[in-house]
Coordinates of C-alpha atoms in Angstrom, one line a residue:
M128 CA 0.0 0.0 0.0
I129 CA 1.2 3.5 -0.9
L130 CA -0.3 6.8 0.1
F131 CA -1.0 9.8 -2.2
D132 CA 2.0 11.8 -1.2
V133 CA 4.6 9.4 -2.7
I134 CA 7.0 9.7 -5.7
F135 CA 8.3 6.5 -7.2
A136 CA 12.1 6.7 -8.0
G137 CA 12.3 3.3 -9.5
G138 CA 10.1 0.7 -11.2
P139 CA 8.3 -2.5 -10.0
E140 CA 11.2 -4.8 -10.8
E141 CA 13.5 -2.9 -8.4
I142 CA 10.8 -2.9 -5.7
L143 CA 10.2 -6.6 -6.1
K144 CA 13.9 -7.4 -6.0
K145 CA 14.5 -5.5 -2.8
F146 CA 11.4 -7.0 -1.2
L147 CA 12.5 -10.5 -2.0
K148 CA 15.9 -9.8 -0.5
S149 CA 14.3 -8.9 2.8
N150 CA 13.3 -12.5 3.1
H151 CA 10.0 -11.6 4.9
K152 CA 6.4 -11.9 3.9
V153 CA 5.4 -8.3 4.8
V154 CA 7.6 -5.2 4.8
F155 CA 6.6 -1.9 6.3
A156 CA 8.3 1.5 6.0
A157 CA 10.5 2.4 8.9
D158 CA 10.6 5.7 10.7
G159 CA 12.8 7.5 13.2
I160 CA 9.7 9.1 14.7
L161 CA 7.3 7.0 16.8
W162 CA 3.6 7.9 16.2
P163 CA 0.9 8.0 17.4
D164 CA 1.5 6.4 20.8
K165 CA 5.0 7.2 22.1
K166 CA 4.4 5.0 25.2
L167 CA 4.9 2.0 23.0
A168 CA 8.6 2.7 22.3
D169 CA 9.9 0.1 24.8
K170 CA 7.9 -2.6 23.1
Y171 CA 9.7 -2.3 19.8
P172 CA 12.5 -4.7 19.0
I173 CA 16.0 -3.2 19.4
V174 CA 17.5 -2.1 16.1
H175 CA 21.3 -1.5 16.1
I176 CA 21.5 0.1 12.6
G177 CA 18.5 1.8 11.0
K178 CA 15.1 3.2 11.9
R179 CA 13.2 1.5 14.6
Y180 CA 9.6 2.4 14.3
L181 CA 6.8 1.3 12.0
N182 CA 5.4 3.7 9.4
S183 CA 2.2 2.5 7.7
G184 CA 2.6 5.1 4.9
G185 CA 4.1 2.3 2.8
F186 CA 4.1 -1.4 3.0
M187 CA 4.0 -4.4 0.8
G188 CA 3.7 -8.2 1.1
Y189 CA 2.2 -11.4 -0.1
A190 CA -1.6 -11.0 -0.5
P191 CA -2.6 -13.9 1.8
Y192 CA -0.5 -12.6 4.6
I193 CA -1.8 -9.0 4.3
N194 CA -5.4 -10.3 4.0
R195 CA -5.1 -12.3 7.2
M196 CA -3.5 -9.4 8.9
V197 CA -6.3 -6.9 8.0
Q198 CA -8.9 -9.4 9.1
L199 CA -7.8 -8.5 12.6
W200 CA -9.3 -5.0 12.2
N201 CA -12.2 -4.6 14.6
L202 CA -12.0 -0.8 15.0
Q203 CA -13.9 2.1 13.4
D204 CA -13.1 3.6 9.9
N205 CA -11.7 6.8 11.5
D206 CA -9.4 4.9 13.9
D207 CA -5.7 5.1 13.3
D208 CA -4.4 2.5 10.9
Q209 CA -0.8 3.0 12.0
L210 CA -1.6 2.3 15.6
F211 CA -3.4 -0.9 14.4
Y212 CA -0.3 -2.1 12.5
T213 CA 2.0 -1.0 15.2
K214 CA 0.2 -3.2 17.8
I215 CA 0.5 -6.2 15.4
Y216 CA 4.2 -5.6 14.9
I217 CA 5.2 -5.1 18.5
D218 CA 3.4 -8.3 19.4
P219 CA 6.2 -11.0 19.0
V220 CA 3.8 -13.8 18.2
K221 CA 1.9 -11.8 15.6
R222 CA 5.1 -10.4 14.2
E223 CA 6.4 -13.9 13.6
T224 CA 3.0 -15.3 12.4
F225 CA 2.8 -12.7 9.7
N226 CA 6.6 -12.7 9.2
I227 CA 6.8 -8.9 9.3
T228 CA 9.9 -6.7 9.2
L229 CA 10.6 -3.0 8.8
D230 CA 12.6 -1.4 6.0
H231 CA 15.1 -0.2 8.6
K232 CA 17.6 1.2 6.1
C233 CA 15.1 2.8 3.7
K234 CA 15.9 0.5 0.8
I235 CA 12.3 0.5 -0.5
F236 CA 10.5 3.3 1.5
Q237 CA 11.8 6.7 2.5
P238 CA 9.5 8.7 4.8
L239 CA 10.8 12.3 4.7
N240 CA 9.4 13.6 8.0
G241 CA 12.3 13.6 10.5
A242 CA 14.8 12.6 7.7
I243 CA 15.3 15.8 5.8
D244 CA 19.0 15.9 6.7
E245 CA 19.5 12.3 5.5
V246 CA 18.4 12.7 1.9
V247 CA 20.0 14.3 -1.1
L248 CA 19.7 14.1 -4.9
K249 CA 22.1 11.8 -6.6
F250 CA 22.9 12.3 -10.3
E251 CA 24.6 9.3 -11.8
N252 CA 24.7 7.3 -15.1
G253 CA 22.0 9.5 -16.6
K254 CA 19.6 8.9 -13.8
T255 CA 18.4 11.0 -10.9
R256 CA 17.5 9.4 -7.5
V257 CA 17.0 10.4 -3.9
K258 CA 19.8 9.0 -1.8
N259 CA 19.7 8.3 1.9
T260 CA 23.2 9.3 3.0
F261 CA 22.9 7.7 6.4
Y262 CA 22.5 4.2 5.1
E263 CA 23.9 4.7 1.6
T264 CA 20.7 3.4 0.0
L265 CA 18.5 4.5 -2.9
P266 CA 14.9 4.2 -1.8
V267 CA 12.2 3.6 -4.4
A268 CA 9.1 5.1 -2.8
I269 CA 9.7 8.7 -1.4
N270 CA 6.9 9.5 1.0
G271 CA 6.3 13.2 1.8
N272 CA 4.6 12.4 5.1
G273 CA 3.8 15.1 7.7
P274 CA 5.0 18.7 6.9
T275 CA 7.4 17.6 4.1
K276 CA 5.2 18.2 1.1
I277 CA 7.3 21.0 -0.2
L278 CA 10.4 18.9 0.0
L279 CA 8.6 16.1 -1.9
N280 CA 7.6 18.7 -4.5
Y281 CA 11.2 19.7 -4.8
F282 CA 12.3 16.1 -5.4
G283 CA 9.5 15.7 -7.9
N284 CA 11.3 18.2 -10.1
Y285 CA 14.1 15.7 -10.6
V286 CA 12.8 12.2 -9.7
P287 CA 12.1 10.0 -11.5
N288 CA 14.4 11.3 -14.2
S289 CA 12.4 14.5 -14.7
W290 CA 15.7 16.3 -14.9
T291 CA 19.1 14.6 -15.5
Q292 CA 22.6 15.9 -15.9
D293 CA 22.8 14.3 -19.4
K294 CA 19.5 15.3 -20.9
G295 CA 18.3 18.2 -18.7
C296 CA 14.5 18.5 -18.5
T297 CA 13.0 15.4 -20.0
L298 CA 9.4 16.7 -19.7
C299 CA 9.8 20.2 -21.1
E300 CA 9.0 19.3 -24.7
F301 CA 5.8 17.5 -23.8
D302 CA 2.4 19.1 -24.5
T303 CA 3.8 22.2 -26.3
V304 CA 2.3 24.0 -29.2
D305 CA 3.8 25.4 -32.4
L306 CA 2.5 28.9 -33.3
S307 CA 4.0 28.7 -36.7
T308 CA 1.3 26.3 -37.7
V309 CA -1.7 28.4 -36.6
E310 CA -3.4 31.1 -38.8
V311 CA -4.7 33.1 -35.9
H312 CA -2.6 33.8 -32.9
P313 CA -4.0 34.0 -29.3
N314 CA -5.0 37.5 -28.2
V315 CA -2.7 38.8 -25.5
T316 CA -3.0 41.8 -23.1
I317 CA 0.4 43.0 -22.0
G318 CA 0.4 44.6 -18.5
I319 CA 3.3 47.0 -18.1
F320 CA 4.1 48.3 -14.6
I321 CA 6.3 51.3 -13.9
E322 CA 6.3 51.3 -10.1
Q323 CA 9.5 53.3 -9.5
P324 CA 11.9 55.6 -11.4
T325 CA 13.3 53.2 -14.0
P326 CA 16.5 53.8 -16.1
F327 CA 16.3 53.2 -19.9
L328 CA 12.5 53.2 -19.8
P329 CA 12.2 54.4 -23.4
R330 CA 14.3 51.5 -24.6
F331 CA 12.1 49.1 -22.6
L332 CA 9.0 50.4 -24.2
D333 CA 10.4 50.4 -27.7
I334 CA 11.4 46.7 -27.3
L335 CA 7.7 45.9 -26.8
L336 CA 7.1 47.1 -30.3
T337 CA 9.8 44.7 -31.6
L338 CA 8.2 41.6 -30.2
D339 CA 7.8 38.9 -32.8
Y340 CA 4.0 38.7 -32.4
P341 CA 1.1 40.0 -34.5
K342 CA 0.3 43.5 -33.3
E343 CA -3.4 43.0 -34.1
A344 CA -3.5 40.3 -31.4
L345 CA -2.0 42.6 -28.8
K346 CA -3.5 45.1 -26.3
L347 CA -1.6 47.2 -23.7
F348 CA -2.3 48.1 -20.1
I349 CA 0.2 50.6 -18.7
H350 CA 0.4 51.6 -15.0
N351 CA 2.8 54.4 -14.4
K352 CA 3.3 55.5 -10.8
E353 CA 6.0 58.1 -11.6
V354 CA 5.3 61.6 -12.8
Y355 CA 8.9 61.7 -14.1
H356 CA 8.1 59.1 -16.7
E357 CA 4.9 60.7 -18.1
K358 CA 6.8 62.2 -21.0
D359 CA 8.2 58.8 -21.9
I360 CA 4.8 57.3 -21.8
K361 CA 3.4 60.0 -24.2
V362 CA 6.3 59.5 -26.7
F363 CA 5.7 55.7 -26.6
F364 CA 1.9 56.1 -27.0
D365 CA 2.3 58.4 -30.1
K366 CA 4.3 55.6 -31.8
A367 CA 2.5 52.6 -30.5
K368 CA -1.1 53.8 -31.3
Y369 CA -0.5 53.2 -35.0
E370 CA 0.4 49.5 -34.4
I371 CA -1.6 48.5 -31.4
S372 CA -5.3 49.3 -31.4
T373 CA -6.0 49.4 -27.7
I374 CA -3.7 51.0 -25.1
K375 CA -5.0 51.8 -21.6
I376 CA -2.8 54.1 -19.5
V377 CA -3.3 54.6 -15.8
G378 CA -1.1 57.4 -14.5
P379 CA 0.2 58.6 -11.1
E380 CA -2.8 60.8 -10.5
E381 CA -4.8 57.6 -9.7
N382 CA -2.6 57.0 -6.7
L383 CA -2.9 53.2 -7.0
S384 CA -1.0 50.7 -4.9
Q385 CA 0.9 48.0 -6.7
S386 CA -1.6 45.4 -5.8
E387 CA -4.5 47.6 -7.0
A388 CA -2.7 48.3 -10.3
R389 CA -1.8 44.7 -10.9
N390 CA -5.4 43.6 -10.2
M391 CA -6.7 46.3 -12.5
G392 CA -4.4 45.1 -15.3
M393 CA -5.7 41.5 -15.0
D394 CA -9.2 42.8 -14.9
F395 CA -8.6 44.6 -18.1
C396 CA -7.9 41.3 -19.7
R397 CA -10.5 39.3 -17.8
Q398 CA -13.3 41.7 -18.9
D399 CA -12.3 41.3 -22.5
E400 CA -14.0 38.1 -23.8
K401 CA -11.4 37.9 -26.6
C402 CA -8.4 38.0 -24.3
D403 CA -6.6 34.6 -24.2
Y404 CA -3.5 35.5 -22.3
Y405 CA -2.3 38.1 -19.9
F406 CA 1.4 39.0 -20.0
S407 CA 2.5 41.0 -16.9
V408 CA 5.9 42.7 -17.2
D409 CA 7.7 45.1 -14.8
A410 CA 9.6 47.9 -16.5
D411 CA 12.9 47.0 -14.9
V412 CA 13.0 43.7 -16.9
V413 CA 15.0 43.7 -20.1
L414 CA 13.6 41.5 -22.9
T415 CA 16.4 40.6 -25.2
N416 CA 14.7 38.0 -27.3
P417 CA 11.9 39.2 -29.6
R418 CA 10.4 35.7 -29.5
T419 CA 9.9 35.8 -25.8
L420 CA 6.1 36.0 -25.9
K421 CA 5.8 33.2 -28.5
I422 CA 8.2 31.0 -26.6
L423 CA 6.1 31.4 -23.4
I424 CA 2.8 30.7 -25.2
E425 CA 4.3 27.7 -27.1
Q426 CA 5.1 26.0 -23.8
N427 CA 1.3 25.7 -23.4
R428 CA 1.3 26.2 -19.6
K429 CA -1.5 27.8 -17.7
I430 CA 0.8 30.2 -15.7
I431 CA 4.4 30.6 -16.7
A432 CA 7.2 33.0 -15.6
P433 CA 10.7 33.6 -17.0
L434 CA 13.7 33.4 -14.7
V435 CA 15.0 37.0 -14.4
T436 CA 18.5 37.5 -13.0
R437 CA 20.9 40.3 -12.4
H438 CA 24.3 40.0 -14.1
G439 CA 27.0 38.9 -11.7
K440 CA 24.5 38.6 -8.8
L441 CA 22.6 35.7 -7.2
W442 CA 19.4 37.8 -7.2
S443 CA 16.5 36.4 -9.2
N444 CA 12.7 36.4 -9.3
F445 CA 12.6 32.8 -8.3
W446 CA 12.1 31.3 -4.8
G447 CA 13.3 27.8 -4.5
A448 CA 12.0 27.1 -1.0
L449 CA 10.0 28.6 1.9
S450 CA 10.9 29.4 5.4
P451 CA 8.7 28.1 8.3
D452 CA 6.8 31.3 8.3
G453 CA 6.0 30.9 4.6
Y454 CA 8.5 33.4 3.2
Y455 CA 11.8 33.2 1.3
A456 CA 14.4 30.5 1.9
R457 CA 17.3 29.5 -0.3
S458 CA 16.9 26.0 -1.8
E459 CA 19.7 23.6 -2.3
D460 CA 19.5 24.1 -6.1
Y461 CA 18.9 27.8 -6.1
V462 CA 22.5 28.9 -7.1
D463 CA 22.7 26.3 -9.8
I464 CA 19.4 27.6 -11.3
V465 CA 20.4 31.2 -11.2
Q466 CA 23.8 30.4 -12.7
G467 CA 22.2 28.5 -15.5
K468 CA 23.5 25.1 -14.5
R469 CA 20.0 23.7 -14.1
V470 CA 18.2 25.9 -16.5
Q471 CA 19.5 25.0 -19.9
N472 CA 17.3 22.3 -21.3
S473 CA 16.1 21.8 -17.8
F474 CA 13.4 22.6 -15.3
A475 CA 13.2 23.4 -11.7
K476 CA 10.0 24.0 -9.8
V477 CA 10.2 27.2 -7.9
I478 CA 7.9 29.6 -6.1
P479 CA 7.1 33.0 -7.6
G480 CA 8.8 35.7 -5.5
K481 CA 9.0 39.1 -7.0
N482 CA 6.4 39.4 -9.8
T483 CA 8.7 40.8 -12.4
I484 CA 7.2 38.9 -15.4
L485 CA 4.3 36.4 -15.7
L486 CA 2.1 35.0 -18.4
F487 CA -1.4 33.8 -17.4
C488 CA -3.8 31.8 -19.6
I489 CA -7.0 33.6 -18.9
E490 CA -9.1 30.5 -18.8
M491 CA -7.4 29.7 -15.5
W492 CA -8.8 33.0 -14.1
I493 CA -10.8 31.5 -11.2
R494 CA -7.9 29.4 -10.0
V495 CA -5.5 32.3 -10.6
T496 CA -7.4 34.7 -8.4
E497 CA -7.1 32.2 -5.6
L498 CA -3.4 31.9 -6.3
L499 CA -2.9 35.7 -6.5
S500 CA -4.2 36.3 -3.0
A501 CA -1.0 34.4 -1.8
L502 CA 1.5 36.0 -4.1
P503 CA 3.8 38.9 -3.1
Y504 CA 2.8 42.2 -4.8
F505 CA -0.6 40.9 -5.8
S506 CA -3.8 41.6 -3.8
A507 CA -2.9 41.6 -0.2
C508 CA 0.7 41.1 -1.0
Q509 CA 0.9 38.0 1.1
S510 CA 3.6 35.3 0.8
S511 CA 3.2 32.3 -1.5
K512 CA 2.6 29.0 0.3
N513 CA 2.9 26.4 -2.3
V514 CA 3.1 27.6 -5.9
D515 CA 5.0 25.6 -8.5
S516 CA 7.2 26.8 -11.3
Y517 CA 9.6 25.1 -13.7
S518 CA 12.1 25.9 -16.3
P519 CA 12.9 24.5 -19.7
S520 CA 15.1 26.3 -22.1
Y521 CA 14.8 27.0 -25.8
K522 CA 17.9 26.7 -27.8
D523 CA 18.7 30.4 -27.7
M524 CA 17.1 31.4 -24.4
P525 CA 17.1 29.8 -20.9
L526 CA 13.5 29.4 -19.7
N527 CA 11.8 28.4 -16.4
L528 CA 8.2 27.0 -16.8
E529 CA 5.5 24.8 -15.2
K530 CA 2.3 23.0 -15.8
H531 CA 0.3 24.8 -13.1
A532 CA 1.9 28.0 -11.7
T533 CA 5.2 28.5 -13.5
R534 CA 8.2 30.8 -13.4
F535 CA 10.2 30.9 -16.6
S536 CA 13.7 32.3 -17.2
L537 CA 15.0 35.1 -19.4
N538 CA 18.6 36.0 -18.8
S539 CA 18.8 39.7 -19.5

């Protein structure tokens, strides 16, 4: 039996081989944490090397033995199954009758709760596995039990072979689209946000007009908070109005907060029944590839965001992990992502931090609005709790993308 919060790092042949080597009829996952009844600790058999306590989050065995074992259940449906199996295991007679053992060294099952410091990613021979460094084992079923769902999510970026050192991202070319084969491009509203005095703003605005995308399929929403930049906006408008039919400008006189402005930009798209995508860009982002918008759309993800970095710095708009209070923490792979070592032809799920650049598929609006209430700089400007992002790369431009909520990467 395996719970829902499990990633398989290997196949059934490996699982069966390791099970048979145990030379027992039933094998349960082992844990370093005793739960739910700590008073039972003394009743457990002594274990000199390995984890001592039973974890019912994963077990396997011969069907007749498991069937006979579960026939002993005389409790209610909402009673604790782990306590039920624990009492069977700590009973010497029943343990021998059902020939039960625990996977003490995590050869098959790896519960993550209480074992975060034991596990690392292992890249070898074109494969990616989770390795238990305490026991030098490669567990097959990685169980994100307890408060370890984000760590499980992190491992899911790589295991099983989602990202390898040889091939990079093995999933990034799946379920994409080719805009060169369509006659009519999706309609896109570009939201532009000038929230502070920004150098080279005229250049940024002019680059928007060089995007390799049909101008008849574009609309612009511009929020300018700075009086200083009003002249730049006017110059841009006088040029852009001949190419882009709809341009909405909200100036500093409106005195909008960032969250109000960003919500207004999304509403501008949402209220347009022809709007297919909303592309939000901060003015301090430099777009160097005119195919940026096409590349993002061709990834065919619902929410996608490029990785934006600063030259020579470790700053980026990606969060790789969360602190206990739900804010920023540096992940183990963060530096490799920012330095491009796990971006080229690769992906890495991350959490949107600073909302410098995002592309939303508007059909996801209902789910997006729920998401935005948890994103910094959107709505209440709260911290994100569990938003995914991942990053493949196109031949000439590193990207970071994901199937649900995605951050994508443009090196500017």
